[in-house]
Structure formats: structure tokens, C-alpha cells
Amino acid sequence: MKHLAAYLLLGLGGNTSPSAADVKGVLESVGIDADEERLDKLIAELKGKDLQELIAEGSTKLASVPSGGGGGGGPTTTAPGPGGPAEPEPEDKPVEEEKEESDEDMGFGLFD
């Protein structure tokens, strides 16, 4: 991926047919060692091809790939178990908490 990114950067910079040495130079300028085998394979596959056409072709292929979520399932309902409908759970009454003194001063005053 880093080799392709360097190749594309060179293409954006105006080099319509970057060589392996060009790509290697870009990678080394940012402290990355180039993998000779992958670099040679990339150069061989892209030799004589127009980058803009490859990008346009790739974009049309990506447009046909589903990328959204499936939307999830609908709501589920649970059927009552054997013995009839489930008994309703008792409602919890809200518990009133004791009001404490304000914590605005956190126990000390600004000028104490």
C-alpha cells in the first residue's frame, strides 16, 4: 500500500510514469524502506497505464460493492412461556434521596 501511495503521489506531482527508483526515493525521504519485490511487481503492473483511467475504472467497480449496513432486523417479540402470559413486574417506587448541603464550595471558602 505504501508503494502505491508513493506512486500516486508522484503521479499527482506530474510524473506520469514513475520508475522504481522514483518510488523508492519518495519512500526513503520519509524513512521507509522499500520492498524491492513488491515495488517491482507494482511497477510492472502499472507500466504503460494511465493513472486517471485506472482510478475511474476502480471507482466504478467500488460503486457496485455494497458498503452500507444491512439495517438490522425488525423488532422482536417474545411469546409467553408455558402457563400463560408472564406476570407484570412490580413497579419500583422512586426512592427519594436525602438532600445534602450544597457542594458548591466543596467544604471551603475562597477567602478562608
PDB file of C-alpha atoms in Angstrom:
ATOM      1  CA  MET A   1       0.000   0.000   0.000  1.00  0.00           C
ATOM      2  CA  LYS A   2       2.831   2.393   0.819  1.00  0.00           C
ATOM      3  CA  HIS A   3       4.373   1.722  -2.584  1.00  0.00           C
ATOM      4  CA  LEU A   4       1.098   2.525  -4.344  1.00  0.00           C
ATOM      5  CA  ALA A   5       0.658   5.682  -2.259  1.00  0.00           C
ATOM      6  CA  ALA A   6       4.139   6.882  -3.232  1.00  0.00           C
ATOM      7  CA  TYR A   7       3.425   6.021  -6.883  1.00  0.00           C
ATOM      8  CA  LEU A   8       0.188   8.018  -6.786  1.00  0.00           C
ATOM      9  CA  LEU A   9       1.916  10.958  -5.098  1.00  0.00           C
ATOM     10  CA  LEU A  10       4.444  11.031  -7.891  1.00  0.00           C
ATOM     11  CA  GLY A  11       1.596  10.905 -10.401  1.00  0.00           C
ATOM     12  CA  LEU A  12      -0.093  13.849  -8.707  1.00  0.00           C
ATOM     13  CA  GLY A  13       3.203  15.699  -8.835  1.00  0.00           C
ATOM     14  CA  GLY A  14       3.287  15.414 -12.642  1.00  0.00           C
ATOM     15  CA  ASN A  15       5.392  12.280 -13.123  1.00  0.00           C
ATOM     16  CA  THR A  16       3.119  10.302 -15.442  1.00  0.00           C
ATOM     17  CA  SER A  17       5.331   7.211 -15.432  1.00  0.00           C
ATOM     18  CA  PRO A  18       7.257   6.912 -12.146  1.00  0.00           C
ATOM     19  CA  SER A  19      10.107   4.432 -12.025  1.00  0.00           C
ATOM     20  CA  ALA A  20      11.017   2.114  -9.172  1.00  0.00           C
ATOM     21  CA  ALA A  21      13.839   4.498  -8.256  1.00  0.00           C
ATOM     22  CA  ASP A  22      11.373   7.397  -8.066  1.00  0.00           C
ATOM     23  CA  VAL A  23       9.032   5.490  -5.749  1.00  0.00           C
ATOM     24  CA  LYS A  24      11.973   4.300  -3.651  1.00  0.00           C
ATOM     25  CA  GLY A  25      13.195   7.895  -3.350  1.00  0.00           C
ATOM     26  CA  VAL A  26       9.805   9.083  -2.065  1.00  0.00           C
ATOM     27  CA  LEU A  27       9.637   6.286   0.499  1.00  0.00           C
ATOM     28  CA  GLU A  28      13.211   6.840   1.680  1.00  0.00           C
ATOM     29  CA  SER A  29      12.558  10.576   2.068  1.00  0.00           C
ATOM     30  CA  VAL A  30      10.145   9.750   4.894  1.00  0.00           C
ATOM     31  CA  GLY A  31      12.268   6.997   6.412  1.00  0.00           C
ATOM     32  CA  ILE A  32      10.547   3.931   4.909  1.00  0.00           C
ATOM     33  CA  ASP A  33      12.469   1.082   3.339  1.00  0.00           C
ATOM     34  CA  ALA A  34      11.018  -0.103   0.044  1.00  0.00           C
ATOM     35  CA  ASP A  35      10.309  -3.788  -0.527  1.00  0.00           C
ATOM     36  CA  GLU A  36      12.034  -4.434  -3.856  1.00  0.00           C
ATOM     37  CA  GLU A  37       9.845  -7.401  -4.798  1.00  0.00           C
ATOM     38  CA  ARG A  38       6.565  -5.588  -4.220  1.00  0.00           C
ATOM     39  CA  LEU A  39       7.860  -2.419  -5.826  1.00  0.00           C
ATOM     40  CA  ASP A  40       8.948  -4.266  -8.969  1.00  0.00           C
ATOM     41  CA  LYS A  41       5.558  -6.009  -9.164  1.00  0.00           C
ATOM     42  CA  LEU A  42       3.726  -2.682  -8.797  1.00  0.00           C
ATOM     43  CA  ILE A  43       5.809  -1.001 -11.490  1.00  0.00           C
ATOM     44  CA  ALA A  44       5.292  -3.957 -13.843  1.00  0.00           C
ATOM     45  CA  GLU A  45       1.505  -3.938 -13.342  1.00  0.00           C
ATOM     46  CA  LEU A  46       1.152  -0.175 -13.803  1.00  0.00           C
ATOM     47  CA  LYS A  47       3.628   0.213 -16.677  1.00  0.00           C
ATOM     48  CA  GLY A  48       2.036   1.978 -19.648  1.00  0.00           C
ATOM     49  CA  LYS A  49      -1.295   2.571 -17.893  1.00  0.00           C
ATOM     50  CA  ASP A  50      -2.904   5.952 -17.286  1.00  0.00           C
ATOM     51  CA  LEU A  51      -3.471   6.631 -13.576  1.00  0.00           C
ATOM     52  CA  GLN A  52      -6.640   8.659 -14.169  1.00  0.00           C
ATOM     53  CA  GLU A  53      -8.201   5.830 -16.184  1.00  0.00           C
ATOM     54  CA  LEU A  54      -7.269   3.282 -13.502  1.00  0.00           C
ATOM     55  CA  ILE A  55      -8.822   5.442 -10.787  1.00  0.00           C
ATOM     56  CA  ALA A  56     -12.007   5.950 -12.822  1.00  0.00           C
ATOM     57  CA  GLU A  57     -12.251   2.206 -13.511  1.00  0.00           C
ATOM     58  CA  GLY A  58     -11.710   1.413  -9.834  1.00  0.00           C
ATOM     59  CA  SER A  59     -14.366   3.924  -8.796  1.00  0.00           C
ATOM     60  CA  THR A  60     -16.970   2.263 -10.999  1.00  0.00           C
ATOM     61  CA  LYS A  61     -16.081  -1.123  -9.516  1.00  0.00           C
ATOM     62  CA  LEU A  62     -16.343   0.243  -5.977  1.00  0.00           C
ATOM     63  CA  ALA A  63     -19.736   1.764  -6.747  1.00  0.00           C
ATOM     64  CA  SER A  64     -21.168  -1.728  -7.235  1.00  0.00           C
ATOM     65  CA  VAL A  65     -19.852  -3.009  -3.892  1.00  0.00           C
ATOM     66  CA  PRO A  66     -22.416  -2.778  -1.101  1.00  0.00           C
ATOM     67  CA  SER A  67     -20.941  -0.656   1.649  1.00  0.00           C
ATOM     68  CA  GLY A  68     -23.879   0.250   3.866  1.00  0.00           C
ATOM     69  CA  GLY A  69     -25.110  -1.639   6.849  1.00  0.00           C
ATOM     70  CA  GLY A  70     -27.845  -4.208   6.466  1.00  0.00           C
ATOM     71  CA  GLY A  71     -30.180  -2.173   8.611  1.00  0.00           C
ATOM     72  CA  GLY A  72     -30.597  -4.806  11.289  1.00  0.00           C
ATOM     73  CA  GLY A  73     -33.666  -6.872  11.967  1.00  0.00           C
ATOM     74  CA  GLY A  74     -37.107  -5.682  12.922  1.00  0.00           C
ATOM     75  CA  PRO A  75     -38.377  -5.546  16.462  1.00  0.00           C
ATOM     76  CA  THR A  76     -38.639  -8.872  18.188  1.00  0.00           C
ATOM     77  CA  THR A  77     -41.497 -10.029  20.307  1.00  0.00           C
ATOM     78  CA  THR A  78     -41.401 -12.749  22.870  1.00  0.00           C
ATOM     79  CA  ALA A  79     -44.227 -15.190  23.170  1.00  0.00           C
ATOM     80  CA  PRO A  80     -45.438 -16.051  26.637  1.00  0.00           C
ATOM     81  CA  GLY A  81     -43.985 -19.265  28.001  1.00  0.00           C
ATOM     82  CA  PRO A  82     -45.996 -22.256  29.088  1.00  0.00           C
ATOM     83  CA  GLY A  83     -48.504 -21.489  31.793  1.00  0.00           C
ATOM     84  CA  GLY A  84     -50.000 -18.376  30.273  1.00  0.00           C
ATOM     85  CA  PRO A  85     -48.848 -14.785  29.967  1.00  0.00           C
ATOM     86  CA  ALA A  86     -46.000 -13.543  32.073  1.00  0.00           C
ATOM     87  CA  GLU A  87     -46.886 -11.673  35.224  1.00  0.00           C
ATOM     88  CA  PRO A  88     -46.136  -7.983  35.123  1.00  0.00           C
ATOM     89  CA  GLU A  89     -43.111  -6.975  37.098  1.00  0.00           C
ATOM     90  CA  PRO A  90     -43.807  -4.883  40.188  1.00  0.00           C
ATOM     91  CA  GLU A  91     -43.095  -1.243  39.646  1.00  0.00           C
ATOM     92  CA  ASP A  92     -40.284   0.265  41.645  1.00  0.00           C
ATOM     93  CA  LYS A  93     -41.201   3.375  43.548  1.00  0.00           C
ATOM     94  CA  PRO A  94     -38.692   6.165  43.140  1.00  0.00           C
ATOM     95  CA  VAL A  95     -36.572   6.453  46.240  1.00  0.00           C
ATOM     96  CA  GLU A  96     -36.182   9.981  47.463  1.00  0.00           C
ATOM     97  CA  GLU A  97     -32.645  10.796  48.400  1.00  0.00           C
ATOM     98  CA  GLU A  98     -31.903  12.954  51.371  1.00  0.00           C
ATOM     99  CA  LYS A  99     -30.978  16.436  50.373  1.00  0.00           C
ATOM    100  CA  GLU A 100     -27.452  17.290  51.317  1.00  0.00           C
ATOM    101  CA  GLU A 101     -25.913  20.665  51.689  1.00  0.00           C
ATOM    102  CA  SER A 102     -24.732  22.266  48.529  1.00  0.00           C
ATOM    103  CA  ASP A 103     -21.330  21.147  47.339  1.00  0.00           C
ATOM    104  CA  GLU A 104     -20.751  24.419  45.572  1.00  0.00           C
ATOM    105  CA  ASP A 105     -17.978  25.484  47.931  1.00  0.00           C
ATOM    106  CA  MET A 106     -16.622  21.923  48.374  1.00  0.00           C
ATOM    107  CA  GLY A 107     -16.172  22.459  52.095  1.00  0.00           C
ATOM    108  CA  PHE A 108     -14.014  25.547  51.953  1.00  0.00           C
ATOM    109  CA  GLY A 109     -14.448  29.136  51.001  1.00  0.00           C
ATOM    110  CA  LEU A 110     -12.408  31.082  48.527  1.00  0.00           C
ATOM    111  CA  PHE A 111     -11.144  33.551  51.106  1.00  0.00           C
ATOM    112  CA  ASP A 112     -10.982  31.342  54.247  1.00  0.00           C
TER     113      ASP A 112
END
